[in-house]
Tab-separated table of N, CA and C in Angstrom:
chain	number	residue	atom	x	y	z
C	1	MET	N	97.093	102.066	-91.896
C	1	MET	CA	97.333	100.670	-92.195
C	1	MET	C	97.755	100.560	-93.648
C	2	ALA	N	98.636	99.634	-93.937
C	2	ALA	CA	99.194	99.518	-95.274
C	2	ALA	C	98.312	98.710	-96.217
C	3	ASP	N	97.078	98.475	-95.857
C	3	ASP	CA	96.169	97.752	-96.722
C	3	ASP	C	94.824	98.459	-96.721
C	4	SER	N	93.987	98.118	-97.699
C	4	SER	CA	92.676	98.753	-97.762
C	4	SER	C	91.723	98.044	-96.805
C	5	ASP	N	90.741	98.791	-96.324
C	5	ASP	CA	89.729	98.205	-95.448
C	5	ASP	C	88.961	97.102	-96.170
C	6	GLY	N	88.747	97.285	-97.469
C	6	GLY	CA	88.020	96.289	-98.253
C	6	GLY	C	88.759	94.962	-98.322
C	7	PHE	N	90.068	95.011	-98.526
C	7	PHE	CA	90.856	93.779	-98.582
C	7	PHE	C	90.875	93.105	-97.217
C	8	ALA	N	91.066	93.885	-96.173
C	8	ALA	CA	91.077	93.332	-94.814
C	8	ALA	C	89.742	92.655	-94.499
C	9	GLU	N	88.652	93.272	-94.886
C	9	GLU	CA	87.327	92.684	-94.637
C	9	GLU	C	87.147	91.399	-95.453
C	10	PHE	N	87.628	91.401	-96.689
C	10	PHE	CA	87.585	90.193	-97.523
C	10	PHE	C	88.324	89.047	-96.833
C	11	VAL	N	89.523	89.322	-96.335
C	11	VAL	CA	90.315	88.298	-95.650
C	11	VAL	C	89.573	87.815	-94.405
C	12	ARG	N	89.036	88.730	-93.649
C	12	ARG	CA	88.296	88.370	-92.431
C	12	ARG	C	87.133	87.428	-92.769
C	13	GLU	N	86.383	87.736	-93.806
C	13	GLU	CA	85.251	86.904	-94.218
C	13	GLU	C	85.712	85.526	-94.694
C	14	GLN	N	86.793	85.500	-95.468
C	14	GLN	CA	87.281	84.228	-95.997
C	14	GLN	C	87.791	83.302	-94.897
C	15	LEU	N	88.390	83.888	-93.863
C	15	LEU	CA	88.987	83.086	-92.794
C	15	LEU	C	88.028	82.809	-91.635
C	16	ALA	N	86.815	83.320	-91.706
C	16	ALA	CA	85.829	83.159	-90.628
C	16	ALA	C	85.594	81.704	-90.207
C	17	PRO	N	85.676	80.721	-91.110
C	17	PRO	CA	85.476	79.336	-90.660
C	17	PRO	C	86.484	78.870	-89.595
C	18	LEU	N	87.599	79.563	-89.456
C	18	LEU	CA	88.621	79.176	-88.474
C	18	LEU	C	88.271	79.573	-87.050
C	19	GLY	N	87.513	80.638	-86.903
C	19	GLY	CA	87.220	81.177	-85.575
C	19	GLY	C	87.066	82.687	-85.651
C	20	ARG	N	87.267	83.358	-84.521
C	20	ARG	CA	87.120	84.816	-84.461
C	20	ARG	C	88.355	85.483	-85.073
C	21	ILE	N	88.183	86.101	-86.231
C	21	ILE	CA	89.283	86.751	-86.948
C	21	ILE	C	89.277	88.243	-86.620
C	22	THR	N	90.422	88.729	-86.155
C	22	THR	CA	90.597	90.146	-85.863
C	22	THR	C	91.889	90.620	-86.512
C	23	MET	N	92.005	91.929	-86.625
C	23	MET	CA	93.211	92.536	-87.201
C	23	MET	C	93.684	93.653	-86.290
C	24	ARG	N	95.006	93.815	-86.250
C	24	ARG	CA	95.583	94.870	-85.432
C	24	ARG	C	96.779	95.469	-86.150
C	25	ARG	N	96.855	96.790	-86.123
C	25	ARG	CA	97.992	97.478	-86.734
C	25	ARG	C	99.280	97.123	-86.006
C	26	MET	N	100.302	96.842	-86.804
C	26	MET	CA	101.604	96.480	-86.252
C	26	MET	C	102.684	96.890	-87.239
C	27	PHE	N	103.541	97.801	-86.844
C	27	PHE	CA	104.718	98.146	-87.645
C	27	PHE	C	104.370	98.533	-89.087
C	28	GLY	N	103.274	99.258	-89.280
C	28	GLY	CA	102.866	99.668	-90.620
C	28	GLY	C	102.175	98.574	-91.411
C	29	LYS	N	101.907	97.465	-90.768
C	29	LYS	CA	101.224	96.339	-91.393
C	29	LYS	C	100.005	96.013	-90.536
C	30	ALA	N	99.256	94.998	-90.928
C	30	ALA	CA	98.128	94.537	-90.115
C	30	ALA	C	98.371	93.085	-89.741
C	31	GLY	N	98.372	92.796	-88.444
C	31	GLY	CA	98.444	91.422	-87.983
C	31	GLY	C	97.071	90.794	-88.112
C	32	VAL	N	97.020	89.541	-88.573
C	32	VAL	CA	95.776	88.799	-88.717
C	32	VAL	C	95.757	87.746	-87.604
C	33	PHE	N	94.752	87.831	-86.750
C	33	PHE	CA	94.659	86.969	-85.577
C	33	PHE	C	93.416	86.094	-85.642
C	34	CYS	N	93.548	84.872	-85.166
C	34	CYS	CA	92.406	83.979	-84.998
C	34	CYS	C	92.363	83.599	-83.534
C	35	ASP	N	91.302	83.981	-82.875
C	35	ASP	CA	91.147	83.703	-81.447
C	35	ASP	C	92.379	84.138	-80.651
C	36	GLY	N	92.941	85.289	-81.033
C	36	GLY	CA	94.061	85.883	-80.310
C	36	GLY	C	95.440	85.423	-80.727
C	37	VAL	N	95.547	84.511	-81.686
C	37	VAL	CA	96.844	84.001	-82.147
C	37	VAL	C	97.115	84.545	-83.550
C	38	MET	N	98.307	85.142	-83.758
C	38	MET	CA	98.609	85.756	-85.050
C	38	MET	C	99.064	84.718	-86.067
C	39	LEU	N	98.214	84.495	-87.069
C	39	LEU	CA	98.518	83.522	-88.105
C	39	LEU	C	99.003	84.170	-89.392
C	40	GLY	N	98.832	85.483	-89.520
C	40	GLY	CA	99.223	86.126	-90.769
C	40	GLY	C	99.417	87.614	-90.614
C	41	MET	N	99.816	88.214	-91.730
C	41	MET	CA	99.978	89.663	-91.796
C	41	MET	C	99.519	90.130	-93.171
C	42	ILE	N	99.052	91.366	-93.205
C	42	ILE	CA	98.664	91.991	-94.464
C	42	ILE	C	99.484	93.267	-94.610
C	43	THR	N	100.036	93.445	-95.793
C	43	THR	CA	100.682	94.689	-96.146
C	43	THR	C	100.493	94.911	-97.638
C	44	ASP	N	100.201	96.128	-98.016
C	44	ASP	CA	99.975	96.474	-99.429
C	44	ASP	C	98.993	95.524	-100.105
C	45	ASN	N	97.880	95.238	-99.421
C	45	ASN	CA	96.837	94.350	-99.947
C	45	ASN	C	97.371	92.975	-100.339
C	46	THR	N	98.362	92.517	-99.606
C	46	THR	CA	98.943	91.199	-99.811
C	46	THR	C	98.892	90.454	-98.483
C	47	LEU	N	98.423	89.221	-98.534
C	47	LEU	CA	98.298	88.382	-97.345
C	47	LEU	C	99.500	87.458	-97.237
C	48	TYR	N	100.033	87.360	-96.035
C	48	TYR	CA	101.146	86.466	-95.721
C	48	TYR	C	100.706	85.565	-94.571
C	49	PHE	N	101.108	84.276	-94.619
C	49	PHE	CA	100.790	83.343	-93.544
C	49	PHE	C	102.055	82.893	-92.830
C	50	ARG	N	101.903	82.588	-91.541
C	50	ARG	CA	103.012	82.105	-90.707
C	50	ARG	C	103.477	80.745	-91.211
C	51	VAL	N	104.789	80.594	-91.280
C	51	VAL	CA	105.402	79.353	-91.744
C	51	VAL	C	106.402	78.882	-90.692
C	52	ASP	N	106.449	77.567	-90.494
C	52	ASP	CA	107.484	76.985	-89.649
C	52	ASP	C	107.951	75.681	-90.309
C	53	GLU	N	108.822	74.968	-89.644
C	53	GLU	CA	109.380	73.743	-90.223
C	53	GLU	C	108.312	72.692	-90.526
C	54	LEU	N	107.245	72.671	-89.757
C	54	LEU	CA	106.233	71.630	-89.932
C	54	LEU	C	105.220	71.912	-91.040
C	55	ASN	N	105.106	73.155	-91.478
C	55	ASN	CA	104.137	73.429	-92.554
C	55	ASN	C	104.785	73.927	-93.844
C	56	ARG	N	106.098	73.960	-93.901
C	56	ARG	CA	106.775	74.425	-95.128
C	56	ARG	C	106.376	73.615	-96.359
C	57	GLU	N	106.198	72.319	-96.204
C	57	GLU	CA	105.833	71.478	-97.342
C	57	GLU	C	104.473	71.889	-97.908
C	58	ILE	N	103.528	72.196	-97.042
C	58	ILE	CA	102.204	72.641	-97.475
C	58	ILE	C	102.313	73.945	-98.259
C	59	PHE	N	103.234	74.812	-97.823
C	59	PHE	CA	103.379	76.139	-98.420
C	59	PHE	C	104.453	76.211	-99.503
C	60	LYS	N	104.913	75.065	-100.011
C	60	LYS	CA	106.022	75.095	-100.972
C	60	LYS	C	105.714	75.950	-102.202
C	61	GLU	N	104.452	76.055	-102.572
C	61	GLU	CA	104.068	76.904	-103.709
C	61	GLU	C	104.438	78.367	-103.449
C	62	ALA	N	104.431	78.780	-102.189
C	62	ALA	CA	104.729	80.170	-101.830
C	62	ALA	C	106.222	80.429	-101.669
C	63	ALA	N	107.031	79.382	-101.648
C	63	ALA	CA	108.463	79.531	-101.383
C	63	ALA	C	109.189	80.336	-102.455
C	64	SER	N	108.634	80.432	-103.646
C	64	SER	CA	109.309	81.170	-104.720
C	64	SER	C	109.183	82.687	-104.557
C	65	SER	N	108.230	83.139	-103.749
C	65	SER	CA	108.087	84.576	-103.475
C	65	SER	C	108.916	84.924	-102.246
C	66	PRO	N	109.429	86.137	-102.186
C	66	PRO	CA	110.189	86.506	-100.993
C	66	PRO	C	109.277	86.551	-99.769
C	67	PRO	N	109.807	86.180	-98.600
C	67	PRO	CA	109.004	86.261	-97.387
C	67	PRO	C	108.765	87.722	-97.006
C	68	LEU	N	107.847	87.936	-96.112
C	68	LEU	CA	107.631	89.273	-95.575
C	68	LEU	C	108.931	89.693	-94.889
C	69	ASN	N	109.354	90.921	-95.137
C	69	ASN	CA	110.609	91.368	-94.541
C	69	ASN	C	110.562	92.858	-94.248
C	70	TYR	N	111.590	93.317	-93.569
C	70	TYR	CA	111.738	94.740	-93.289
C	70	TYR	C	113.221	95.072	-93.251
C	71	ARG	N	113.517	96.348	-93.327
C	71	ARG	CA	114.916	96.810	-93.297
C	71	ARG	C	115.235	97.309	-91.904
C	72	LYS	N	116.412	96.928	-91.417
C	72	LYS	CA	116.883	97.397	-90.127
C	72	LYS	C	118.392	97.601	-90.224
C	73	LYS	N	118.794	98.828	-89.966
C	73	LYS	CA	120.215	99.189	-90.007
C	73	LYS	C	120.866	98.756	-91.319
C	74	GLY	N	120.142	98.966	-92.413
C	74	GLY	CA	120.672	98.666	-93.740
C	74	GLY	C	120.607	97.206	-94.148
C	75	GLU	N	120.064	96.342	-93.310
C	75	GLU	CA	119.953	94.927	-93.630
C	75	GLU	C	118.495	94.526	-93.770
C	76	THR	N	118.244	93.538	-94.611
C	76	THR	CA	116.902	93.008	-94.775
C	76	THR	C	116.708	91.853	-93.801
C	77	ILE	N	115.650	91.946	-93.018
C	77	ILE	CA	115.305	90.910	-92.050
C	77	ILE	C	114.071	90.176	-92.572
C	78	ASP	N	114.227	88.876	-92.840
C	78	ASP	CA	113.102	88.062	-93.302
C	78	ASP	C	112.312	87.560	-92.106
C	79	LEU	N	111.003	87.608	-92.232
C	79	LEU	CA	110.110	87.110	-91.193
C	79	LEU	C	109.571	85.736	-91.595
C	80	ALA	N	108.987	85.027	-90.669
C	80	ALA	CA	108.453	83.688	-90.921
C	80	ALA	C	107.021	83.766	-91.451
C	81	PHE	N	106.816	84.650	-92.417
C	81	PHE	CA	105.517	84.812	-93.066
C	81	PHE	C	105.746	84.783	-94.570
C	82	TRP	N	105.066	83.858	-95.244
C	82	TRP	CA	105.203	83.718	-96.690
C	82	TRP	C	103.956	84.222	-97.390
C	83	ARG	N	104.192	84.793	-98.561
C	83	ARG	CA	103.108	85.366	-99.364
C	83	ARG	C	102.144	84.288	-99.840
C	84	VAL	N	100.869	84.539	-99.651
C	84	VAL	CA	99.827	83.627	-100.105
C	84	VAL	C	99.661	83.802	-101.616
C	85	PRO	N	99.722	82.714	-102.386
C	85	PRO	CA	99.555	82.836	-103.842
C	85	PRO	C	98.227	83.491	-104.205
C	86	GLU	N	98.254	84.326	-105.218
C	86	GLU	CA	97.057	85.052	-105.673
C	86	GLU	C	95.889	84.121	-105.975
C	87	ARG	N	96.172	82.953	-106.520
C	87	ARG	CA	95.093	82.038	-106.913
C	87	ARG	C	94.202	81.668	-105.725
C	88	LEU	N	94.763	81.690	-104.514
C	88	LEU	CA	93.973	81.309	-103.343
C	88	LEU	C	92.895	82.334	-103.000
C	89	MET	N	93.037	83.547	-103.484
C	89	MET	CA	92.011	84.560	-103.231
C	89	MET	C	90.705	84.192	-103.942
C	90	ASP	N	90.803	83.337	-104.967
C	90	ASP	CA	89.622	82.878	-105.703
C	90	ASP	C	89.261	81.437	-105.359
C	91	GLU	N	89.963	80.834	-104.404
C	91	GLU	CA	89.727	79.453	-104.004
C	91	GLU	C	89.581	79.388	-102.483
C	92	PRO	N	88.396	79.776	-101.965
C	92	PRO	CA	88.222	79.919	-100.516
C	92	PRO	C	88.510	78.663	-99.705
C	93	ASP	N	88.174	77.494	-100.217
C	93	ASP	CA	88.436	76.272	-99.454
C	93	ASP	C	89.936	76.039	-99.284
C	94	ASP	N	90.685	76.244	-100.361
C	94	ASP	CA	92.144	76.092	-100.288
C	94	ASP	C	92.761	77.165	-99.388
C	95	LEU	N	92.238	78.382	-99.466
C	95	LEU	CA	92.736	79.455	-98.611
C	95	LEU	C	92.558	79.092	-97.142
C	96	VAL	N	91.401	78.554	-96.782
C	96	VAL	CA	91.147	78.157	-95.396
C	96	VAL	C	92.074	77.004	-94.995
C	97	ASP	N	92.351	76.075	-95.916
C	97	ASP	CA	93.299	74.994	-95.610
C	97	ASP	C	94.680	75.558	-95.289
C	98	TRP	N	95.135	76.501	-96.094
C	98	TRP	CA	96.431	77.143	-95.831
C	98	TRP	C	96.385	77.885	-94.502
C	99	ALA	N	95.280	78.561	-94.254
C	99	ALA	CA	95.155	79.321	-93.006
C	99	ALA	C	95.190	78.390	-91.796
C	100	ARG	N	94.585	77.223	-91.905
C	100	ARG	CA	94.630	76.242	-90.802
C	100	ARG	C	96.075	75.839	-90.511
C	101	ALA	N	96.843	75.600	-91.570
C	101	ALA	CA	98.252	75.229	-91.392
C	101	ALA	C	99.036	76.387	-90.768
C	102	ALA	N	98.731	77.614	-91.173
C	102	ALA	CA	99.388	78.791	-90.601
C	102	ALA	C	98.994	78.960	-89.138
C	103	LEU	N	97.730	78.716	-88.821
C	103	LEU	CA	97.269	78.832	-87.445
C	103	LEU	C	97.943	77.787	-86.556
C	104	ALA	N	98.116	76.581	-87.069
C	104	ALA	CA	98.811	75.536	-86.300
C	104	ALA	C	100.248	75.976	-86.008
C	105	ALA	N	100.915	76.559	-87.007
C	105	ALA	CA	102.283	77.054	-86.797
C	105	ALA	C	102.288	78.179	-85.778
C	106	ALA	N	101.322	79.073	-85.869
C	106	ALA	CA	101.238	80.195	-84.929
C	106	ALA	C	101.021	79.696	-83.504
C	107	ARG	N	100.224	78.674	-83.350
C	107	ARG	CA	99.996	78.096	-82.014
C	107	ARG	C	101.263	77.441	-81.476
C	108	ARG	N	102.039	76.802	-82.351
C	108	ARG	CA	103.308	76.213	-81.911
C	108	ARG	C	104.264	77.297	-81.431
C	109	VAL	N	104.324	78.408	-82.179
C	109	VAL	CA	105.185	79.533	-81.788
C	109	VAL	C	104.721	80.096	-80.446
C	110	ALA	N	103.426	80.274	-80.287
C	110	ALA	CA	102.885	80.811	-79.029
C	110	ALA	C	103.186	79.884	-77.858
C	111	ALA	N	103.099	78.581	-78.088
C	111	ALA	CA	103.376	77.615	-77.019
C	111	ALA	C	104.847	77.669	-76.608
C	112	LYS	N	105.750	77.812	-77.577
C	112	LYS	CA	107.181	77.914	-77.269
C	112	LYS	C	107.458	79.165	-76.432
C	113	ARG	N	106.808	80.267	-76.779
C	113	ARG	CA	107.019	81.523	-76.032
C	113	ARG	C	106.530	81.390	-74.596
C	114	LYS	N	105.444	80.674	-74.386
C	114	LYS	CA	104.909	80.504	-73.032
C	114	LYS	C	105.845	79.665	-72.160
C	115	ARG	N	106.536	78.697	-72.780
C	115	ARG	CA	107.452	77.845	-72.019
C	115	ARG	C	108.683	78.593	-71.543
C	116	LYS	N	109.037	79.662	-72.242
C	116	LYS	CA	110.255	80.400	-71.894
C	116	LYS	C	110.066	81.237	-70.695
């Protein structure tokens, strides 16, 4: 996994008010799930939350950082996960607020996939 166990456990503890938080290895990163819905990803001890059109305003502080991305066939592919500002690691209530918004976006994405 591209993150330390200590950081992953810290994230799990911080997000516990949302529900059952689990992590799963995915593509060299760790998916962060709440009750089976992926709301975030961790890579290199950095947390990213799911973003969509309805929560972009809440996450505008994170818009200045590049989104989570990967390289494919020489091109950079941006994902709908934005980097959580470092300050939130010391502000648990705000972190949980951001996580709630990310979880709502993740549920919207999951609902769209089920309709297809």
